[in-house]
mmCIF file of C-alpha atoms in Angstrom:
data_model
loop_
_atom_site.group_PDB
_atom_site.id
_atom_site.type_symbol
_atom_site.label_atom_id
_atom_site.label_comp_id
_atom_site.label_asym_id
_atom_site.label_seq_id
_atom_site.Cartn_x
_atom_site.Cartn_y
_atom_site.Cartn_z
ATOM 1 C CA MET A 1 12.715 10.019 42.196
ATOM 2 C CA ALA A 2 12.527 9.933 38.395
ATOM 3 C CA THR A 3 9.177 10.555 36.732
ATOM 4 C CA ARG A 4 7.677 7.454 35.247
ATOM 5 C CA ILE A 5 7.307 8.027 31.513
ATOM 6 C CA HIS A 6 4.662 6.552 29.221
ATOM 7 C CA ILE A 7 5.207 6.837 25.484
ATOM 8 C CA GLY A 8 2.850 6.216 22.595
ATOM 9 C CA VAL A 9 4.193 5.702 19.073
ATOM 10 C CA ASP A 10 2.197 5.801 15.837
ATOM 11 C CA GLY A 11 4.372 4.428 13.055
ATOM 12 C CA GLY A 12 3.558 3.773 9.429
ATOM 13 C CA ALA A 13 4.974 3.873 5.941
ATOM 14 C CA THR A 14 4.782 7.671 5.804
ATOM 15 C CA GLY A 15 6.162 8.743 9.161
ATOM 16 C CA THR A 16 6.389 8.310 12.924
ATOM 17 C CA ARG A 17 4.687 10.389 15.612
ATOM 18 C CA LEU A 18 5.500 9.997 19.296
ATOM 19 C CA ARG A 19 4.157 11.473 22.508
ATOM 20 C CA ALA A 20 5.579 11.112 26.023
ATOM 21 C CA VAL A 21 3.339 11.684 29.061
ATOM 22 C CA ASP A 22 3.630 11.416 32.844
ATOM 23 C CA PRO A 23 1.486 8.997 34.889
ATOM 24 C CA ASP A 24 -1.349 11.551 34.939
ATOM 25 C CA GLY A 25 -1.305 11.980 31.176
ATOM 26 C CA ARG A 26 0.416 15.381 31.113
ATOM 27 C CA ILE A 27 2.511 15.803 27.959
ATOM 28 C CA LEU A 28 6.267 15.719 28.580
ATOM 29 C CA GLY A 29 7.381 15.867 24.967
ATOM 30 C CA GLU A 30 6.508 15.042 21.370
ATOM 31 C CA GLY A 31 8.608 14.015 18.395
ATOM 32 C CA THR A 32 8.332 13.000 14.774
ATOM 33 C CA ALA A 33 10.560 11.032 12.425
ATOM 34 C CA GLY A 34 10.532 9.063 9.187
ATOM 35 C CA PRO A 35 8.622 5.851 8.459
ATOM 36 C CA SER A 36 8.715 3.042 11.024
ATOM 37 C CA SER A 37 6.493 0.424 9.435
ATOM 38 C CA LEU A 38 7.926 -3.025 10.111
ATOM 39 C CA THR A 39 7.532 -3.746 6.396
ATOM 40 C CA LEU A 40 10.523 -1.445 5.885
ATOM 41 C CA GLY A 41 12.699 -3.407 8.320
ATOM 42 C CA VAL A 42 12.987 -3.688 12.091
ATOM 43 C CA ASP A 43 16.323 -1.871 12.301
ATOM 44 C CA ALA A 44 14.950 1.007 10.242
ATOM 45 C CA ALA A 45 11.869 1.160 12.462
ATOM 46 C CA TRP A 46 13.906 1.436 15.666
ATOM 47 C CA ALA A 47 16.209 4.009 14.077
ATOM 48 C CA GLN A 48 13.243 6.283 13.360
ATOM 49 C CA ILE A 49 11.665 5.711 16.774
ATOM 50 C CA ARG A 50 14.971 6.695 18.402
ATOM 51 C CA ILE A 51 14.986 9.895 16.329
ATOM 52 C CA ALA A 52 11.462 10.664 17.523
ATOM 53 C CA LEU A 53 12.470 9.886 21.140
ATOM 54 C CA ALA A 54 15.360 12.326 20.891
ATOM 55 C CA ALA A 55 13.076 14.963 19.393
ATOM 56 C CA ALA A 56 10.750 14.508 22.369
ATOM 57 C CA GLY A 57 13.659 14.983 24.775
ATOM 58 C CA ILE A 58 13.718 11.396 26.013
ATOM 59 C CA ALA A 59 17.306 10.336 26.692
ATOM 60 C CA GLU A 60 18.683 6.781 26.694
ATOM 61 C CA ALA A 61 19.150 7.079 30.467
ATOM 62 C CA ASP A 62 15.388 7.494 30.871
ATOM 63 C CA HIS A 63 14.550 4.146 29.320
ATOM 64 C CA PRO A 64 14.529 2.042 32.545
ATOM 65 C CA ASP A 65 11.660 4.220 33.805
ATOM 66 C CA THR A 66 9.746 4.168 30.524
ATOM 67 C CA THR A 67 6.823 2.151 29.218
ATOM 68 C CA VAL A 68 6.452 2.341 25.448
ATOM 69 C CA ALA A 69 3.483 1.283 23.339
ATOM 70 C CA CYS A 70 4.025 1.134 19.589
ATOM 71 C CA GLY A 71 1.135 1.017 17.163
ATOM 72 C CA LEU A 72 2.946 0.087 13.953
ATOM 73 C CA ALA A 73 2.080 -0.937 10.438
ATOM 74 C CA GLY A 74 3.414 -4.311 9.337
ATOM 75 C CA THR A 75 2.908 -6.195 12.617
ATOM 76 C CA GLY A 76 1.088 -9.125 11.016
ATOM 77 C CA ARG A 77 4.125 -11.416 10.863
ATOM 78 C CA PRO A 78 5.097 -12.993 14.219
ATOM 79 C CA GLU A 79 8.793 -13.130 13.306
ATOM 80 C CA LYS A 80 8.807 -9.370 12.661
ATOM 81 C CA ARG A 81 7.209 -8.739 16.050
ATOM 82 C CA ALA A 82 9.728 -10.982 17.794
ATOM 83 C CA ASP A 83 12.660 -9.298 16.061
ATOM 84 C CA PHE A 84 11.284 -5.860 16.960
ATOM 85 C CA ARG A 85 11.058 -6.829 20.621
ATOM 86 C CA ALA A 86 14.511 -8.414 20.626
ATOM 87 C CA LYS A 87 16.120 -5.199 19.351
ATOM 88 C CA ALA A 88 14.324 -2.831 21.713
ATOM 89 C CA PRO A 89 16.263 -0.554 24.068
ATOM 90 C CA GLY A 90 15.979 -1.315 27.769
ATOM 91 C CA PHE A 91 12.475 -0.034 28.415
ATOM 92 C CA ALA A 92 10.670 -1.024 31.607
ATOM 93 C CA ARG A 93 7.946 -2.405 29.357
ATOM 94 C CA LEU A 94 7.256 -2.564 25.627
ATOM 95 C CA ARG A 95 3.765 -3.055 24.238
ATOM 96 C CA LEU A 96 3.172 -3.614 20.538
ATOM 97 C CA CYS A 97 0.023 -3.547 18.443
ATOM 98 C CA SER A 98 -1.027 -2.830 14.877
ATOM 99 C CA ASP A 99 -1.537 0.736 13.713
ATOM 100 C CA ALA A 100 -5.166 -0.230 13.027
ATOM 101 C CA HIS A 101 -5.730 -1.213 16.668
ATOM 102 C CA ALA A 102 -4.055 1.972 17.906
ATOM 103 C CA THR A 103 -6.310 3.968 15.581
ATOM 104 C CA THR A 104 -9.412 2.301 17.038
ATOM 105 C CA LEU A 105 -8.272 2.887 20.620
ATOM 106 C CA GLY A 106 -7.650 6.541 19.891
ATOM 107 C CA ALA A 107 -10.881 7.030 17.954
ATOM 108 C CA HIS A 108 -13.014 5.694 20.811
ATOM 109 C CA ALA A 109 -10.828 6.732 23.786
ATOM 110 C CA GLY A 110 -10.093 3.102 24.610
ATOM 111 C CA ARG A 111 -13.757 2.059 24.660
ATOM 112 C CA PRO A 112 -15.494 -0.435 22.330
ATOM 113 C CA GLY A 113 -15.903 0.741 18.753
ATOM 114 C CA ALA A 114 -14.872 0.223 15.159
ATOM 115 C CA ALA A 115 -12.659 2.336 12.928
ATOM 116 C CA ILE A 116 -11.604 2.237 9.303
ATOM 117 C CA ALA A 117 -8.568 4.061 7.912
ATOM 118 C CA LEU A 118 -9.104 5.269 4.345
ATOM 119 C CA GLY A 119 -5.952 6.637 2.801
ATOM 120 C CA THR A 120 -3.253 5.177 0.576
ATOM 121 C CA GLY A 121 -4.437 1.818 1.925
ATOM 122 C CA THR A 122 -7.490 0.595 3.823
ATOM 123 C CA VAL A 123 -7.802 -1.341 7.049
ATOM 124 C CA GLY A 124 -10.492 -1.733 9.675
ATOM 125 C CA SER A 125 -10.291 -2.673 13.334
ATOM 126 C CA ALA A 126 -12.854 -3.250 16.069
ATOM 127 C CA LEU A 127 -12.746 -3.512 19.854
ATOM 128 C CA PHE A 128 -15.672 -5.304 21.503
ATOM 129 C CA ALA A 129 -17.132 -4.994 24.975
ATOM 130 C CA ASP A 130 -15.588 -8.301 26.064
ATOM 131 C CA GLY A 131 -12.110 -7.061 25.087
ATOM 132 C CA GLY A 132 -12.009 -9.069 21.876
ATOM 133 C CA THR A 133 -10.605 -7.485 18.741
ATOM 134 C CA ARG A 134 -11.006 -7.954 15.016
ATOM 135 C CA GLN A 135 -9.066 -6.634 12.033
ATOM 136 C CA VAL A 136 -10.413 -6.641 8.489
ATOM 137 C CA GLY A 137 -8.314 -5.786 5.458
ATOM 138 C CA GLY A 138 -4.801 -4.468 5.813
ATOM 139 C CA TRP A 139 -3.452 -7.084 3.396
ATOM 140 C CA GLY A 140 -1.601 -4.441 1.420
ATOM 141 C CA PHE A 141 -1.454 -3.327 -2.178
ATOM 142 C CA PRO A 142 -2.103 -4.758 -4.731
ATOM 143 C CA VAL A 143 -3.789 -7.855 -3.259
ATOM 144 C CA GLY A 144 -5.857 -5.808 -0.818
ATOM 145 C CA ASP A 145 -6.486 -2.156 0.109
ATOM 146 C CA GLU A 146 -9.806 -2.169 -1.717
ATOM 147 C CA GLY A 147 -11.433 1.268 -1.814
ATOM 148 C CA SER A 148 -8.157 3.024 -1.006
ATOM 149 C CA GLY A 149 -6.327 5.795 -2.802
ATOM 150 C CA ALA A 150 -3.934 3.289 -4.346
ATOM 151 C CA TRP A 151 -6.875 1.115 -5.437
ATOM 152 C CA LEU A 152 -8.664 4.076 -7.040
ATOM 153 C CA GLY A 153 -5.510 5.092 -8.898
ATOM 154 C CA LEU A 154 -4.905 1.549 -10.118
ATOM 155 C CA LYS A 155 -8.482 1.191 -11.333
ATOM 156 C CA ALA A 156 -8.482 4.567 -13.086
ATOM 157 C CA LEU A 157 -5.217 3.958 -14.884
ATOM 158 C CA GLY A 158 -6.253 0.396 -15.746
ATOM 159 C CA GLU A 159 -9.392 1.675 -17.465
ATOM 160 C CA ALA A 160 -7.309 4.170 -19.445
ATOM 161 C CA LEU A 161 -4.952 1.403 -20.580
ATOM 162 C CA GLN A 162 -7.851 -0.757 -21.715
ATOM 163 C CA LEU A 163 -9.314 2.182 -23.604
ATOM 164 C CA LEU A 164 -5.968 2.692 -25.314
ATOM 165 C CA ASP A 165 -6.099 -0.947 -26.420
ATOM 166 C CA GLY A 166 -9.661 -0.720 -27.647
ATOM 167 C CA ARG A 167 -10.839 -3.070 -24.885
ATOM 168 C CA ASN A 168 -13.076 -0.505 -23.213
ATOM 169 C CA VAL A 169 -16.690 0.194 -24.137
ATOM 170 C CA GLU A 170 -16.464 3.854 -23.167
ATOM 171 C CA PRO A 171 -17.421 6.421 -25.838
ATOM 172 C CA SER A 172 -14.706 7.311 -28.327
ATOM 173 C CA GLY A 173 -11.891 9.073 -26.494
ATOM 174 C CA GLY A 174 -13.120 7.995 -23.075
ATOM 175 C CA SER A 175 -14.225 10.293 -20.272
ATOM 176 C CA ALA A 176 -12.417 13.187 -18.622
ATOM 177 C CA LEU A 177 -10.972 10.709 -16.130
ATOM 178 C CA HIS A 178 -9.228 8.667 -18.803
ATOM 179 C CA ARG A 179 -7.890 11.770 -20.531
ATOM 180 C CA ALA A 180 -6.557 12.950 -17.161
ATOM 181 C CA MET A 181 -4.728 9.644 -16.759
ATOM 182 C CA TYR A 182 -3.003 10.159 -20.116
ATOM 183 C CA GLU A 183 -2.087 13.725 -19.197
ATOM 184 C CA THR A 184 -0.652 12.632 -15.856
ATOM 185 C CA CYS A 185 0.983 9.294 -16.652
ATOM 186 C CA GLY A 186 1.686 9.489 -20.381
ATOM 187 C CA ALA A 187 -0.226 9.090 -23.612
ATOM 188 C CA THR A 188 2.012 6.555 -25.341
ATOM 189 C CA ALA A 189 2.864 2.958 -24.512
ATOM 190 C CA PRO A 190 6.518 3.721 -23.593
ATOM 191 C CA GLU A 191 5.459 6.583 -21.305
ATOM 192 C CA LEU A 192 2.805 4.503 -19.584
ATOM 193 C CA LEU A 193 5.122 1.523 -19.173
ATOM 194 C CA SER A 194 7.725 3.805 -17.625
ATOM 195 C CA TRP A 195 5.169 5.241 -15.180
ATOM 196 C CA THR A 196 3.839 1.848 -14.100
ATOM 197 C CA TYR A 197 7.191 0.051 -13.842
ATOM 198 C CA GLN A 198 7.533 -1.115 -10.225
ATOM 199 C CA ALA A 199 5.164 1.663 -9.125
ATOM 200 C CA PRO A 200 4.397 1.378 -5.375
ATOM 201 C CA SER A 201 1.049 2.008 -3.750
ATOM 202 C CA THR A 202 2.027 5.562 -2.880
ATOM 203 C CA LYS A 203 2.499 6.392 -6.556
ATOM 204 C CA TYR A 204 -0.899 5.029 -7.573
ATOM 205 C CA ALA A 205 -2.448 6.913 -4.661
ATOM 206 C CA THR A 206 -1.328 10.213 -6.206
ATOM 207 C CA LEU A 207 -3.990 9.590 -8.876
ATOM 208 C CA ALA A 208 -6.821 9.326 -6.341
ATOM 209 C CA PRO A 209 -7.339 13.120 -5.962
ATOM 210 C CA ILE A 210 -7.978 13.256 -9.721
ATOM 211 C CA VAL A 211 -10.720 10.633 -9.361
ATOM 212 C CA VAL A 212 -12.241 12.506 -6.416
ATOM 213 C CA ARG A 213 -12.170 15.879 -8.205
ATOM 214 C CA LEU A 214 -13.691 14.574 -11.425
ATOM 215 C CA ALA A 215 -16.370 12.631 -9.535
ATOM 216 C CA GLU A 216 -17.380 15.894 -7.852
ATOM 217 C CA GLN A 217 -17.680 17.365 -11.353
ATOM 218 C CA GLY A 218 -19.936 14.510 -12.443
ATOM 219 C CA ASP A 219 -17.567 12.569 -14.711
ATOM 220 C CA PRO A 220 -19.305 9.186 -15.194
ATOM 221 C CA ALA A 221 -16.159 7.029 -15.000
ATOM 222 C CA ALA A 222 -14.950 8.777 -11.853
ATOM 223 C CA VAL A 223 -18.380 8.514 -10.222
ATOM 224 C CA ARG A 224 -18.497 4.805 -11.065
ATOM 225 C CA LEU A 225 -15.125 4.203 -9.394
ATOM 226 C CA MET A 226 -16.085 6.203 -6.300
ATOM 227 C CA ARG A 227 -19.283 4.156 -5.996
ATOM 228 C CA ALA A 228 -17.252 0.962 -6.254
ATOM 229 C CA ALA A 229 -14.861 2.245 -3.565
ATOM 230 C CA GLY A 230 -17.817 3.119 -1.328
ATOM 231 C CA ARG A 231 -19.141 -0.429 -1.667
ATOM 232 C CA GLU A 232 -15.747 -1.795 -0.613
ATOM 233 C CA VAL A 233 -15.768 0.383 2.509
ATOM 234 C CA ASP A 234 -19.300 -0.822 3.292
ATOM 235 C CA ARG A 235 -18.025 -4.398 3.105
ATOM 236 C CA LEU A 236 -15.210 -3.587 5.549
ATOM 237 C CA ALA A 237 -17.653 -2.010 7.989
ATOM 238 C CA ARG A 238 -20.083 -4.938 7.847
ATOM 239 C CA ALA A 239 -17.311 -7.487 8.303
ATOM 240 C CA LEU A 240 -15.958 -5.590 11.314
ATOM 241 C CA ASP A 241 -19.311 -5.371 13.079
ATOM 242 C CA PRO A 242 -21.922 -7.671 11.487
ATOM 243 C CA ASP A 243 -24.549 -6.733 14.093
ATOM 244 C CA GLY A 244 -24.036 -3.002 13.562
ATOM 245 C CA VAL A 245 -23.914 -2.236 17.291
ATOM 246 C CA LEU A 246 -20.546 -0.501 17.635
ATOM 247 C CA PRO A 247 -19.936 3.218 17.197
ATOM 248 C CA PHE A 248 -18.050 3.686 13.966
ATOM 249 C CA CYS A 249 -15.325 6.122 12.881
ATOM 250 C CA ALA A 250 -13.684 6.620 9.509
ATOM 251 C CA GLY A 251 -10.474 8.555 9.093
ATOM 252 C CA GLY A 252 -7.888 9.332 6.467
ATOM 253 C CA SER A 253 -7.778 11.456 3.351
ATOM 254 C CA LEU A 254 -10.630 9.570 1.621
ATOM 255 C CA ALA A 255 -13.043 9.418 4.565
ATOM 256 C CA ALA A 256 -14.935 12.575 3.614
ATOM 257 C CA PRO A 257 -14.894 12.112 -0.192
ATOM 258 C CA LEU A 258 -16.193 8.527 0.050
ATOM 259 C CA ARG A 259 -18.947 9.218 2.560
ATOM 260 C CA PRO A 260 -21.591 10.139 -0.082
ATOM 261 C CA TYR A 261 -20.927 6.825 -1.840
ATOM 262 C CA MET A 262 -21.379 4.632 1.251
ATOM 263 C CA ASP A 263 -24.510 2.909 2.527
ATOM 264 C CA PRO A 264 -26.590 5.488 4.485
ATOM 265 C CA ALA A 265 -27.255 2.853 7.153
ATOM 266 C CA ILE A 266 -23.495 2.747 7.795
ATOM 267 C CA THR A 267 -22.803 6.470 7.535
ATOM 268 C CA ALA A 268 -25.618 7.086 10.048
ATOM 269 C CA ARG A 269 -23.414 5.345 12.642
ATOM 270 C CA LEU A 270 -20.358 7.483 11.909
ATOM 271 C CA ARG A 271 -19.006 9.495 14.836
ATOM 272 C CA PRO A 272 -16.144 12.009 14.936
ATOM 273 C CA PRO A 273 -13.005 10.313 16.301
ATOM 274 C CA GLN A 274 -12.025 11.366 19.807
ATOM 275 C CA GLY A 275 -8.332 10.932 19.030
ATOM 276 C CA ASP A 276 -5.848 9.355 16.645
ATOM 277 C CA ALA A 277 -3.455 6.398 16.640
ATOM 278 C CA ARG A 278 -0.889 8.214 18.767
ATOM 279 C CA ASP A 279 -3.568 8.866 21.411
ATOM 280 C CA GLY A 280 -4.487 5.191 21.250
ATOM 281 C CA ALA A 281 -0.870 4.134 21.752
ATOM 282 C CA VAL A 282 -0.580 6.435 24.779
ATOM 283 C CA LEU A 283 -3.669 4.793 26.310
ATOM 284 C CA LEU A 284 -2.080 1.393 25.712
ATOM 285 C CA ALA A 285 1.172 2.530 27.333
ATOM 286 C CA ARG A 286 -0.757 3.755 30.386
ATOM 287 C CA SER A 287 -2.670 0.425 30.575
ATOM 288 C CA LEU A 288 -5.947 2.298 30.050
ATOM 289 C CA ALA A 289 -6.913 0.248 26.994
ATOM 290 C CA PRO A 290 -6.589 -3.400 25.977
ATOM 291 C CA GLY A 291 -4.075 -4.675 23.460
ATOM 292 C CA GLU A 292 -4.648 -7.149 20.672
ATOM 293 C CA ALA A 293 -4.556 -10.861 21.449
ATOM 294 C CA TRP A 294 -0.869 -11.072 20.574
ATOM 295 C CA SER A 295 0.190 -7.551 21.644
ATOM 296 C CA ASP A 296 2.041 -8.603 24.784
ATOM 297 C CA ALA A 297 3.158 -12.037 23.556
#
């Protein structure tokens, strides 16, 4: 008799990570692939998931005995979710949720809690004791992602552009942060226009480590931006759990750098995550954690 396989997929704009387990949770295989965010297209997402399945040693013939749970970025649009389901291979069952929900499930081992991802973008998700869920943020750059790496980069470069125009009240020549923006992105209008032309969030996020480094060195402009980012993360946390009763996790490349700039009442609730989004997706595949309201629609 074939072993029943449960697969968890964590897919975003950077890459895809997959883990296959048996009914007892023992790892059968793991695989990685390129980005599988639904914002990049449903066909592209399935192509990368298939690559990760092959890397994990899961053959097409195994699919009838397989339950797959995908925690993917870009699941906000119902038509994208429907198209993703329609193009799925013949799995025994397919469960779908946002990457934010999978992150929360993994962080708290499927139990109630809140989690915020702080990287190129920002998004928060909460699971409550009654099984209800809430997501805050995740609207995407540039209309959202406040406090993220892309947001920090955009703000830092924007200040440098205003200084170049004489619209900034900084001291003559600006701070070390503004000079670093010129050194990185260009010091003339044509160079700066070339750098910013159709720049995606990932490009602006490459400027965030400069802000972090100079804030650690005490640069006033960098410190000001980090404080502003910390306030945005505080707002996410309060909106997720207004009563402040849930255990709280923060992950991503900016979680540690932003912690000193957050409200101490919020950071006091921070707990180390017990797992990541792939772990959360595996729990969902094994029916050991609840999905979002629409996850099995």
